CSV table of C-alpha atoms in Angstrom, one decimal:
chain,number,residue,atom,x,y,z
A,1,MET,CA,27.0,27.4,20.9
A,2,GLN,CA,24.6,25.0,22.5
A,3,TYR,CA,20.8,25.5,22.7
A,4,PRO,CA,19.3,26.5,26.1
A,5,GLU,CA,18.4,23.3,28.0
A,6,PRO,CA,14.5,23.7,27.5
A,7,ILE,CA,15.0,23.9,23.7
A,8,ALA,CA,17.5,21.0,23.7
A,9,LYS,CA,15.0,18.9,25.6
A,10,LEU,CA,12.1,19.9,23.3
A,11,ILE,CA,14.2,19.0,20.2
A,12,ASP,CA,15.0,15.6,21.8
A,13,SER,CA,11.3,15.1,22.5
A,14,TYR,CA,10.3,15.8,18.9
A,15,MET,CA,13.0,13.4,17.7
A,16,TYR,CA,11.1,10.5,19.4
A,17,LEU,CA,8.4,10.9,16.8
A,18,PRO,CA,8.8,8.6,13.7
A,19,GLY,CA,10.3,10.2,10.7
A,20,ILE,CA,11.5,13.3,12.6
A,21,GLY,CA,15.2,13.9,12.3
A,22,ARG,CA,17.3,16.6,14.1
A,23,LYS,CA,16.7,19.3,11.5
A,24,THR,CA,12.9,18.9,11.5
A,25,ALA,CA,12.9,18.6,15.3
A,26,THR,CA,14.8,21.8,15.6
A,27,ARG,CA,12.4,23.6,13.3
A,28,LEU,CA,9.4,22.3,15.3
A,29,ALA,CA,11.0,23.3,18.6
A,30,PHE,CA,11.6,26.9,17.4
A,31,TYR,CA,8.1,27.0,15.9
A,32,THR,CA,6.8,26.0,19.4
A,33,VAL,CA,8.8,28.7,21.0
A,34,ASP,CA,7.2,31.3,18.7
A,35,MET,CA,3.6,30.0,19.5
A,36,ASN,CA,1.5,32.0,22.0
A,37,LYS,CA,1.0,30.6,25.5
A,38,THR,CA,-2.6,29.6,24.9
A,39,ASP,CA,-1.7,27.6,21.8
A,40,VAL,CA,1.2,25.9,23.6
A,41,LYS,CA,-1.1,25.0,26.6
A,42,ASN,CA,-3.8,23.6,24.2
A,43,PHE,CA,-1.1,21.6,22.4
A,44,ALA,CA,0.2,20.2,25.7
A,45,ASP,CA,-3.3,19.5,27.0
A,46,ALA,CA,-4.1,17.6,23.7
A,47,LEU,CA,-1.0,15.4,24.2
A,48,THR,CA,-1.8,14.8,27.9
A,49,SER,CA,-5.5,14.0,27.0
A,50,THR,CA,-4.5,11.3,24.5
A,51,LYS,CA,-2.6,9.5,27.2
A,52,ASN,CA,-5.1,10.0,30.0
A,53,ASP,CA,-8.5,9.8,28.2
A,54,LEU,CA,-7.9,7.1,25.6
A,55,ARG,CA,-7.8,3.4,26.2
A,56,PHE,CA,-7.9,0.2,24.1
A,57,CYS,CA,-11.2,-1.5,23.6
A,58,SER,CA,-11.3,-4.7,25.5
A,59,ILE,CA,-13.0,-6.5,22.6
A,60,CYS,CA,-11.3,-5.3,19.4
A,61,GLY,CA,-8.2,-3.4,20.7
A,62,ASN,CA,-9.0,-0.2,18.9
A,63,ILE,CA,-8.3,3.2,20.6
A,64,THR,CA,-11.4,4.5,22.3
A,65,GLU,CA,-12.8,6.9,25.0
A,66,THR,CA,-15.4,4.3,26.0
A,67,ASP,CA,-15.1,0.6,26.6
A,68,PRO,CA,-16.3,-1.2,24.5
A,69,CYS,CA,-15.7,1.1,21.6
A,70,GLU,CA,-18.5,2.6,19.4
A,71,ILE,CA,-18.0,0.0,16.7
A,72,CYS,CA,-18.1,-3.0,19.0
A,73,SER,CA,-21.2,-1.7,20.8
A,74,ASP,CA,-23.1,-0.8,17.6
A,75,PRO,CA,-25.9,-3.5,17.1
A,76,THR,CA,-26.3,-2.4,13.5
A,77,ARG,CA,-22.8,-3.6,12.5
A,78,ASP,CA,-22.5,-6.9,10.7
A,79,GLN,CA,-21.5,-9.3,13.5
A,80,SER,CA,-20.6,-12.1,11.0
A,81,LYS,CA,-17.4,-10.3,9.7
A,82,ILE,CA,-14.3,-9.2,11.5
A,83,MET,CA,-11.6,-7.3,9.6
A,84,VAL,CA,-8.1,-7.7,11.2
A,85,VAL,CA,-5.9,-4.6,10.8
A,86,GLU,CA,-2.4,-3.7,12.0
A,87,GLN,CA,-3.1,-0.4,13.7
A,88,SER,CA,-6.0,1.8,15.0
A,89,LYS,CA,-5.3,4.3,12.2
A,90,ASP,CA,-6.2,1.5,9.7
A,91,VAL,CA,-9.7,1.3,11.3
A,92,MET,CA,-10.1,5.0,10.7
A,93,THR,CA,-9.0,4.7,7.1
A,94,MET,CA,-11.4,1.8,6.4
A,95,GLU,CA,-14.3,3.7,8.1
A,96,LYS,CA,-13.8,6.7,5.7
A,97,MET,CA,-14.5,4.3,2.8
A,98,LYS,CA,-18.1,3.7,4.1
A,99,ASP,CA,-18.3,0.3,2.2
A,100,TYR,CA,-17.6,-2.0,5.2
A,101,ASN,CA,-20.1,-2.4,8.0
A,102,GLY,CA,-18.5,-5.3,9.9
A,103,LEU,CA,-16.4,-5.4,13.1
A,104,TYR,CA,-12.6,-4.9,13.5
A,105,HIS,CA,-9.7,-6.4,15.4
A,106,VAL,CA,-6.5,-4.4,15.9
A,107,LEU,CA,-3.2,-6.3,16.1
A,108,HIS,CA,-1.0,-3.4,17.2
A,109,GLY,CA,1.8,-4.6,14.9
A,110,VAL,CA,2.8,-7.5,12.8
A,111,LEU,CA,5.1,-10.6,13.1
A,112,SER,CA,8.7,-9.5,12.6
A,113,PRO,CA,11.4,-11.9,13.5
A,114,ILE,CA,14.1,-9.3,12.7
A,115,GLU,CA,12.6,-7.0,15.3
A,116,GLY,CA,12.0,-9.9,17.7
A,117,LYS,CA,8.2,-9.6,17.4
A,118,GLY,CA,6.4,-13.0,17.8
A,119,PRO,CA,2.7,-13.9,18.1
A,120,GLU,CA,2.8,-13.2,21.8
A,121,ASP,CA,3.9,-9.6,21.1
A,122,ILE,CA,0.8,-8.6,19.1
A,123,ASN,CA,-2.9,-8.8,19.7
A,124,ILE,CA,-3.5,-12.4,18.4
A,125,SER,CA,-4.5,-14.4,21.4
A,126,SER,CA,-7.5,-12.1,22.1
A,127,LEU,CA,-8.6,-12.5,18.5
A,128,ILE,CA,-8.6,-16.3,18.8
A,129,LYS,CA,-10.5,-16.1,22.2
A,130,ARG,CA,-13.0,-13.8,20.5
A,131,LEU,CA,-13.6,-16.2,17.7
A,132,GLN,CA,-14.0,-19.1,20.1
A,133,LYS,CA,-16.7,-17.2,22.1
A,134,ASN,CA,-18.6,-15.8,19.1
A,135,GLU,CA,-20.3,-18.3,16.8
A,136,GLU,CA,-21.8,-15.5,14.7
A,137,VAL,CA,-18.5,-14.8,13.0
A,138,LYS,CA,-18.4,-16.4,9.6
A,139,GLU,CA,-15.6,-14.5,7.9
A,140,VAL,CA,-12.3,-13.0,9.0
A,141,ILE,CA,-10.9,-10.5,6.5
A,142,ILE,CA,-7.2,-10.0,7.0
A,143,ALA,CA,-6.2,-6.5,6.1
A,144,THR,CA,-2.6,-6.3,7.0
A,145,ASN,CA,-0.3,-4.2,4.8
A,146,ALA,CA,1.2,-5.8,1.6
A,147,THR,CA,4.7,-6.0,3.1
A,148,PRO,CA,6.7,-9.1,3.9
A,149,GLU,CA,5.8,-8.8,7.6
A,150,GLY,CA,2.1,-8.2,6.8
A,151,GLU,CA,2.0,-11.2,4.4
A,152,ALA,CA,3.7,-13.4,7.0
A,153,THR,CA,1.2,-12.3,9.7
A,154,ALA,CA,-1.7,-12.9,7.3
A,155,MET,CA,-0.5,-16.5,6.6
A,156,TYR,CA,0.0,-17.2,10.3
A,157,LEU,CA,-3.5,-16.0,11.1
A,158,ALA,CA,-5.0,-18.0,8.3
A,159,LYS,CA,-3.4,-21.2,9.6
A,160,LEU,CA,-4.7,-20.5,13.1
A,161,ILE,CA,-8.3,-19.6,12.1
A,162,LYS,CA,-9.2,-21.9,9.1
A,163,PRO,CA,-9.3,-25.1,11.2
A,164,ALA,CA,-12.2,-23.6,13.1
A,165,GLY,CA,-14.3,-23.6,9.9
A,166,ILE,CA,-14.3,-19.8,9.6
A,167,LYS,CA,-13.8,-18.3,6.1
A,168,VAL,CA,-10.5,-16.4,5.9
A,169,THR,CA,-10.1,-13.8,3.2
A,170,ARG,CA,-7.3,-11.4,2.3
A,171,LEU,CA,-7.8,-7.9,0.8
A,172,SER,CA,-7.4,-7.9,-2.9
A,173,HIS,CA,-4.1,-6.5,-4.1
A,174,GLY,CA,-5.6,-3.4,-5.5
A,175,LEU,CA,-3.2,-2.2,-2.8
A,176,SER,CA,0.3,-2.0,-4.2
A,177,VAL,CA,2.9,-4.3,-2.6
A,178,GLY,CA,4.9,-2.5,0.0
A,179,SER,CA,2.2,0.2,0.6
A,180,ASP,CA,0.4,1.1,3.8
A,181,ILE,CA,-3.4,1.1,4.0
A,182,GLU,CA,-3.2,4.5,5.7
A,183,TYR,CA,-2.1,6.2,2.4
A,184,ALA,CA,-4.5,4.4,0.0
A,185,ASP,CA,-7.4,6.4,-1.4
A,186,GLU,CA,-11.1,5.3,-0.8
A,187,MET,CA,-11.6,3.9,-4.3
A,188,THR,CA,-8.5,1.6,-4.1
A,189,LEU,CA,-9.6,0.4,-0.6
A,190,SER,CA,-13.2,-0.2,-1.8
A,191,LYS,CA,-11.9,-2.4,-4.7
A,192,ALA,CA,-9.5,-4.2,-2.3
A,193,VAL,CA,-12.3,-5.0,0.1
A,194,SER,CA,-14.8,-6.1,-2.6
A,195,GLY,CA,-12.1,-8.2,-4.4
A,196,ARG,CA,-10.8,-9.9,-1.3
A,197,THR,CA,-9.7,-13.5,-1.8
A,198,GLU,CA,-10.1,-16.6,0.4
A,199,MET,CA,-6.9,-17.8,2.0
């Protein structure tokens, strides 16, 4: 027996999410069916709002409701440091640590020849333009994940930035190789930031 079309479509929609297979998608779909109408409407509104009300900051590439974002427009932040991260969620993770008061730049991915992702496919050109315009920047901290792709991206960025006379550092490997910043605890992140190394 096949599922009614609305449930089948909902299952397919949940399967678009990363890490969600058919079993989990089916469970989520039936959970949604059992929700009351108000909760379903609020859920749908939240999904719509994330697409309609959020944008990328024109300076750093982070997700924001206002452009420029709160971090880029905050004059109390240390303008001499820019931390380069893979995704917006990494900015949120770093901010929870409360030890870093500089600026950020979000790449929206990493170099990955296997996936066909080159320098033009991630937010590198705007970082280089940003560094050329802003003489206040003295250090770029590369905080890509400790994966082969993250390391390759870090090396590529270091080669681009160092000739401009800007100090390039990499987070210390208090972060285990192969792990994502998103899942690291605050203490590990704090040690990784304070023990960063020059590239």
